[in-house]
mmCIF file of C-alpha atoms in Angstrom:
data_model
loop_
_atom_site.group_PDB
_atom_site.id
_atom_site.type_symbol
_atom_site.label_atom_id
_atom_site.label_comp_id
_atom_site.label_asym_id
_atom_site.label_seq_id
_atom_site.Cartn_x
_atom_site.Cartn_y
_atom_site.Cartn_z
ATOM 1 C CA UNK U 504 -53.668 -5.984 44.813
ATOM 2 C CA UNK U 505 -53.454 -9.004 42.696
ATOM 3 C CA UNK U 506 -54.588 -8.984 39.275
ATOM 4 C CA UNK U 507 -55.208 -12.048 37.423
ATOM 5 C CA UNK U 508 -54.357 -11.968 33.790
ATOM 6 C CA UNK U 509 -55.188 -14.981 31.690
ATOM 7 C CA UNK U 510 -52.879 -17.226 31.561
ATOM 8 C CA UNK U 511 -51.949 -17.090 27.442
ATOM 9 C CA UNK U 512 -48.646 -19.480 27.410
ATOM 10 C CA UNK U 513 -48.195 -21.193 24.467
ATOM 11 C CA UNK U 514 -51.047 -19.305 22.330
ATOM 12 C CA UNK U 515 -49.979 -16.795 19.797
ATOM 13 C CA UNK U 516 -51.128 -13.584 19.664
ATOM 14 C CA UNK U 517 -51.015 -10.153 17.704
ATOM 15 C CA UNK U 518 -47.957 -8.377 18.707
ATOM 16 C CA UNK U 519 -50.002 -5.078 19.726
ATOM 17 C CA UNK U 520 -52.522 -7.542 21.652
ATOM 18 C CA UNK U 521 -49.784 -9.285 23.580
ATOM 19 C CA UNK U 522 -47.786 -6.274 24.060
ATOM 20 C CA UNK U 523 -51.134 -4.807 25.580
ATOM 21 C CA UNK U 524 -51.557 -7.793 28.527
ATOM 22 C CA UNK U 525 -47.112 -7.606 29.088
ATOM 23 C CA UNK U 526 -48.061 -4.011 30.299
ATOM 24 C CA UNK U 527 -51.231 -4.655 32.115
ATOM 25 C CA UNK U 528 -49.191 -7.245 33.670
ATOM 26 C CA UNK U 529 -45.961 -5.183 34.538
ATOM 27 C CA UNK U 530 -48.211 -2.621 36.299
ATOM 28 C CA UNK U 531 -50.088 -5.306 38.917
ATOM 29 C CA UNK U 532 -46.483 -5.667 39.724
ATOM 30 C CA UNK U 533 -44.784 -2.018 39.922
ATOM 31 C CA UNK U 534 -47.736 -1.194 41.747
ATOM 32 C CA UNK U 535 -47.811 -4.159 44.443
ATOM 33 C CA UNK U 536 -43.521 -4.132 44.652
ATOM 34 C CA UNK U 537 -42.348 -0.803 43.089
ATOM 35 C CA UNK U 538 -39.839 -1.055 40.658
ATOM 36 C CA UNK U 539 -36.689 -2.172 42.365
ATOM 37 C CA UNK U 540 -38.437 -5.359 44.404
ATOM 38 C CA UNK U 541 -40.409 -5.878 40.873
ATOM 39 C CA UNK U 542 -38.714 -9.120 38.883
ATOM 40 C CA UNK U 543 -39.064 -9.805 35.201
ATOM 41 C CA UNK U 544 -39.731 -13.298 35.558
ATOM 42 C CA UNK U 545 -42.753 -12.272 37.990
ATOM 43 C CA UNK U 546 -44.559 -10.347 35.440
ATOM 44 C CA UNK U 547 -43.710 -12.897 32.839
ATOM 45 C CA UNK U 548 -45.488 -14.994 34.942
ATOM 46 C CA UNK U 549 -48.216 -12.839 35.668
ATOM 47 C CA UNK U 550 -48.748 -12.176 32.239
ATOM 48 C CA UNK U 551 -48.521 -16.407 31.271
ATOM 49 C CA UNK U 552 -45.183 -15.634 29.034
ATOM 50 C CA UNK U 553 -42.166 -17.301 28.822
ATOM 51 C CA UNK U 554 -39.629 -14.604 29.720
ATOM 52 C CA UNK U 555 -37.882 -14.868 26.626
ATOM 53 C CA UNK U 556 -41.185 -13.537 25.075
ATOM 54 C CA UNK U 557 -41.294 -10.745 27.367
ATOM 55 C CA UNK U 558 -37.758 -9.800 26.432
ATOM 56 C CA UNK U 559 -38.967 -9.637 23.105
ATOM 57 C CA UNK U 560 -40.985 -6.957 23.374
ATOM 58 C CA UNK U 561 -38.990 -4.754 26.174
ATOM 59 C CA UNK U 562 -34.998 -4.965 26.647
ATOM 60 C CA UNK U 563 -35.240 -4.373 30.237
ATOM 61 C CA UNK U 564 -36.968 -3.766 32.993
ATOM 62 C CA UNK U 565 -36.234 0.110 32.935
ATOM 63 C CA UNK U 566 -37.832 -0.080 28.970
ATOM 64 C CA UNK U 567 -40.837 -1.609 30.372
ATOM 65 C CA UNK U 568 -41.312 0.852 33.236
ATOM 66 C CA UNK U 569 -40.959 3.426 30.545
ATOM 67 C CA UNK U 570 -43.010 2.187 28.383
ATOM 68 C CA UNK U 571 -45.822 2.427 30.740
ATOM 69 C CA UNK U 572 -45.190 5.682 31.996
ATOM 70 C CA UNK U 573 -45.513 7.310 29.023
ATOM 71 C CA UNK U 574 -48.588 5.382 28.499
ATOM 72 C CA UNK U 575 -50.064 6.930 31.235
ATOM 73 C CA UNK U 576 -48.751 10.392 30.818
ATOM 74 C CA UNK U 577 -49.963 10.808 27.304
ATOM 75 C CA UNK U 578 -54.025 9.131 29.149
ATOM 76 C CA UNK U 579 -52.967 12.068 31.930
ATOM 77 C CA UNK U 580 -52.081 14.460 29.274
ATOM 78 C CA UNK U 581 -54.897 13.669 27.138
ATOM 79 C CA UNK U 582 -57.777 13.991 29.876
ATOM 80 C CA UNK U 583 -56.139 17.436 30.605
ATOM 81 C CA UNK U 584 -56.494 18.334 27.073
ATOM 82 C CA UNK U 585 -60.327 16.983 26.316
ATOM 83 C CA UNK U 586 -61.541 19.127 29.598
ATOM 84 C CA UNK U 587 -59.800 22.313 28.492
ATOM 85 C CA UNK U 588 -61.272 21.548 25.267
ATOM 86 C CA UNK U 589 -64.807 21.546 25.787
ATOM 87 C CA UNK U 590 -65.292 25.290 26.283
ATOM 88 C CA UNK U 591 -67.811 27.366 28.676
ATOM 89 C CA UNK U 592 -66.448 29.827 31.005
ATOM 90 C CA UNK U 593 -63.279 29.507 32.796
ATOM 91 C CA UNK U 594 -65.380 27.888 36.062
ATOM 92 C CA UNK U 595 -66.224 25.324 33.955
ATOM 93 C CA UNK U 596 -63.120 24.864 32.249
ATOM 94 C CA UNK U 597 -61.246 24.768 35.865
ATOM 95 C CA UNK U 598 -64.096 22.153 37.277
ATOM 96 C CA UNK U 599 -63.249 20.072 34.180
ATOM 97 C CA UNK U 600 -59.759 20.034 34.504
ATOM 98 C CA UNK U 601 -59.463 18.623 38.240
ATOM 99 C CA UNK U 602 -62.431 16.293 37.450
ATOM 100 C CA UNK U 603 -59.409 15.393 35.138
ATOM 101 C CA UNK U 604 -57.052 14.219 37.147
ATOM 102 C CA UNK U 605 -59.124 12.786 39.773
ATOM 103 C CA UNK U 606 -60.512 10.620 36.875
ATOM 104 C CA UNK U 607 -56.986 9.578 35.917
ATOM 105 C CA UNK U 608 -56.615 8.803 39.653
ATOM 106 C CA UNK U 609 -59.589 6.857 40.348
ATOM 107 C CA UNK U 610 -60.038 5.227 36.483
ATOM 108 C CA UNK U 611 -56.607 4.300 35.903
ATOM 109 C CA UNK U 612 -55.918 1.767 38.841
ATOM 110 C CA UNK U 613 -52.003 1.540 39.901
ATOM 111 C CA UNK U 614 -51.325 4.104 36.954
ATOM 112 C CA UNK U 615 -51.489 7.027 38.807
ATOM 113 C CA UNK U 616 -48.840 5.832 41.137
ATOM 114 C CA UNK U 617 -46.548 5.723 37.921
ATOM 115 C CA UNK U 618 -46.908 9.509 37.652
ATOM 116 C CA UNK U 619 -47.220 10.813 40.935
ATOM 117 C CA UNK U 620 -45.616 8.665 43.445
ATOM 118 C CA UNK U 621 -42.514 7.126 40.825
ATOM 119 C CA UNK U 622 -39.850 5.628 42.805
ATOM 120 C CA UNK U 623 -37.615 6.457 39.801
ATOM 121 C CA UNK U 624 -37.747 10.167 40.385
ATOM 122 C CA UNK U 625 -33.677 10.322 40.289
ATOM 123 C CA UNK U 626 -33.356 8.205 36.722
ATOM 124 C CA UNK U 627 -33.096 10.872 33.916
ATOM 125 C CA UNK U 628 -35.132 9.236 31.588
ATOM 126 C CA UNK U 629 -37.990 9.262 34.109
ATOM 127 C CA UNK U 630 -37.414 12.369 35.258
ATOM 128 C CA UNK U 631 -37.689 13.838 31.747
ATOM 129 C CA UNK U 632 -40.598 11.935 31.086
ATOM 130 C CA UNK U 633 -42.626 13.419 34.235
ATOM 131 C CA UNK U 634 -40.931 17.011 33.560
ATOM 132 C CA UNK U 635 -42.776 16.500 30.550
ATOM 133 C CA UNK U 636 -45.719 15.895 31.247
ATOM 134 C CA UNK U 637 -46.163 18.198 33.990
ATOM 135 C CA UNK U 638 -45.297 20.942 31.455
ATOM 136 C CA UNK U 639 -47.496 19.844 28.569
ATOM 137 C CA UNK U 640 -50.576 20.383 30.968
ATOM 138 C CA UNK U 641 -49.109 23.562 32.261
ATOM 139 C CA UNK U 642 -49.263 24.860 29.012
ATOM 140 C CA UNK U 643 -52.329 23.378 27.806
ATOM 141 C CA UNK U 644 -53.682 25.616 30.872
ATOM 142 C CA UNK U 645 -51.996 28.600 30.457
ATOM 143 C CA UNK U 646 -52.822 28.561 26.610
ATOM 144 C CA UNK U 647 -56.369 28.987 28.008
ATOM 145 C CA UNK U 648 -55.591 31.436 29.996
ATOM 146 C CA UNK U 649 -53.933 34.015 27.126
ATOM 147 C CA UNK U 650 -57.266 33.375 24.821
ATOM 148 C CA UNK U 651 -58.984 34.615 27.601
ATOM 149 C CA UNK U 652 -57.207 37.005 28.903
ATOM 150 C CA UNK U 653 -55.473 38.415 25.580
ATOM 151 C CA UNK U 654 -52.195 38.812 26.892
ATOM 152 C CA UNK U 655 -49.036 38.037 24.672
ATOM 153 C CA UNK U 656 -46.566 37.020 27.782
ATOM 154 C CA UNK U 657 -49.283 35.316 29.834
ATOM 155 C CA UNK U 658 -48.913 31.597 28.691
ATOM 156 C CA UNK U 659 -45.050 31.654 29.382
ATOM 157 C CA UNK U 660 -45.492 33.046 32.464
ATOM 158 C CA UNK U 661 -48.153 31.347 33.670
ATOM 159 C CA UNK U 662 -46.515 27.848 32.293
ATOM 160 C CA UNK U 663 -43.623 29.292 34.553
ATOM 161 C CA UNK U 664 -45.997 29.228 37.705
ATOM 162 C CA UNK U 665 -47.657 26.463 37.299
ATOM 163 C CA UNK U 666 -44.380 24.735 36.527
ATOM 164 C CA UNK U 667 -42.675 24.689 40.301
ATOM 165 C CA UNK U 668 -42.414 22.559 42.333
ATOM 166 C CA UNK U 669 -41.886 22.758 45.986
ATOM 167 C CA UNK U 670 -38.811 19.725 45.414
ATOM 168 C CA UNK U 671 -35.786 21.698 44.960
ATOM 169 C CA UNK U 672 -34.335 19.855 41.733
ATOM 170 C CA UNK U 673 -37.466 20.291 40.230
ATOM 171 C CA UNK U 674 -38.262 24.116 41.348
ATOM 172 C CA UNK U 675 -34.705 24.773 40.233
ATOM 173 C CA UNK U 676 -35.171 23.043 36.763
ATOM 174 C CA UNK U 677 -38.516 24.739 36.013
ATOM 175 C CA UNK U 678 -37.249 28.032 36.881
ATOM 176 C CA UNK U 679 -34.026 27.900 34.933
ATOM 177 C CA UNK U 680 -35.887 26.715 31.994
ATOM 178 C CA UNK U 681 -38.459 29.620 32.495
ATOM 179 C CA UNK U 682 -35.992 32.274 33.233
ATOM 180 C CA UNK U 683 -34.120 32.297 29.629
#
């Protein structure tokens, strides 16, 4: 999976701009290597920067990884969000909301990988990040739920279900932070 990103060196961009292609850059190359094979000056050179220039913008390779992941969580988060959002029956609501996800899966290239598959699982900051996420669509969900259903309890509890995970650091996580 090689993506070609035009090669930029020595032309000066806007910060947001450049920043933009450093990421779009980083993921062809998390995706292709994971993160530990993954080398800075590789996606310097992918992106056509010096890698002084990419240091500029991210400290480290960790930053950059986390940079993009929350890029993609908040796209993830967001899709969840708009489907809920449209309205119509709850059928429609649940159609939307895994059209969701497969359209973050299909749509957003390597991105999905980033969420889903991290190899990073283990770093805190990661971990945090996908906890996160994972819970901000639970309760977008079970906020739908209570409206419908009326019930005072439901969107804690159902956040709560829709919260565990069959991995055992996560289950154990989700339920300690849904049993206080």
């Amino acid at each position: 999976m090689t993506t070609s990103i035009p090669a930029t060196r020595g032309q000066r961009m806007p910060r947001s701009q450049r920043r933009a292609q450093l990421l779009d850059a980083a993921l062809s190359v998390f995706a292709e290597r994971g993160y530990h094979a993954a080398a800075m000056d590789e996606i310097a050179d992918r992106a056509g920067v010096s890698k002084p220039v990419l240091y500029q913008h991210f400290p480290g390779k960790l930053e950059l990884y986390l940079a993009l992941l929350d890029k993609h969580c908040d796209t993830l988060e967001s899709l969840v969000r708009a489907a809920l959002e449209v309205g119509g029956d709850n059928e429609v609501r649940v159609e939307r909301t895994v059209a969701a996800y497969f359209q973050f899966v299909t749509s957003a290239g390597a991105a999905f990988r980033m969420v889903f598959e991290s190899d990073l699982t283990s770093v805190p900051q990661v971990r945090a990040r996908l906890d996160a996420v994972e819970m901000n669509c639970a309760e977008a969900i079970a906020e739908v739920i209570a409206e419908d259903t009326g019930a005072d309890e439901q969107p804690y509890l159902t956040q709560c279900g829709l919260t565990t995970d069959p991995d055992a650091t996560t289950a154990t996580a989700s339920k300690r932070s849904c049993s206080g």
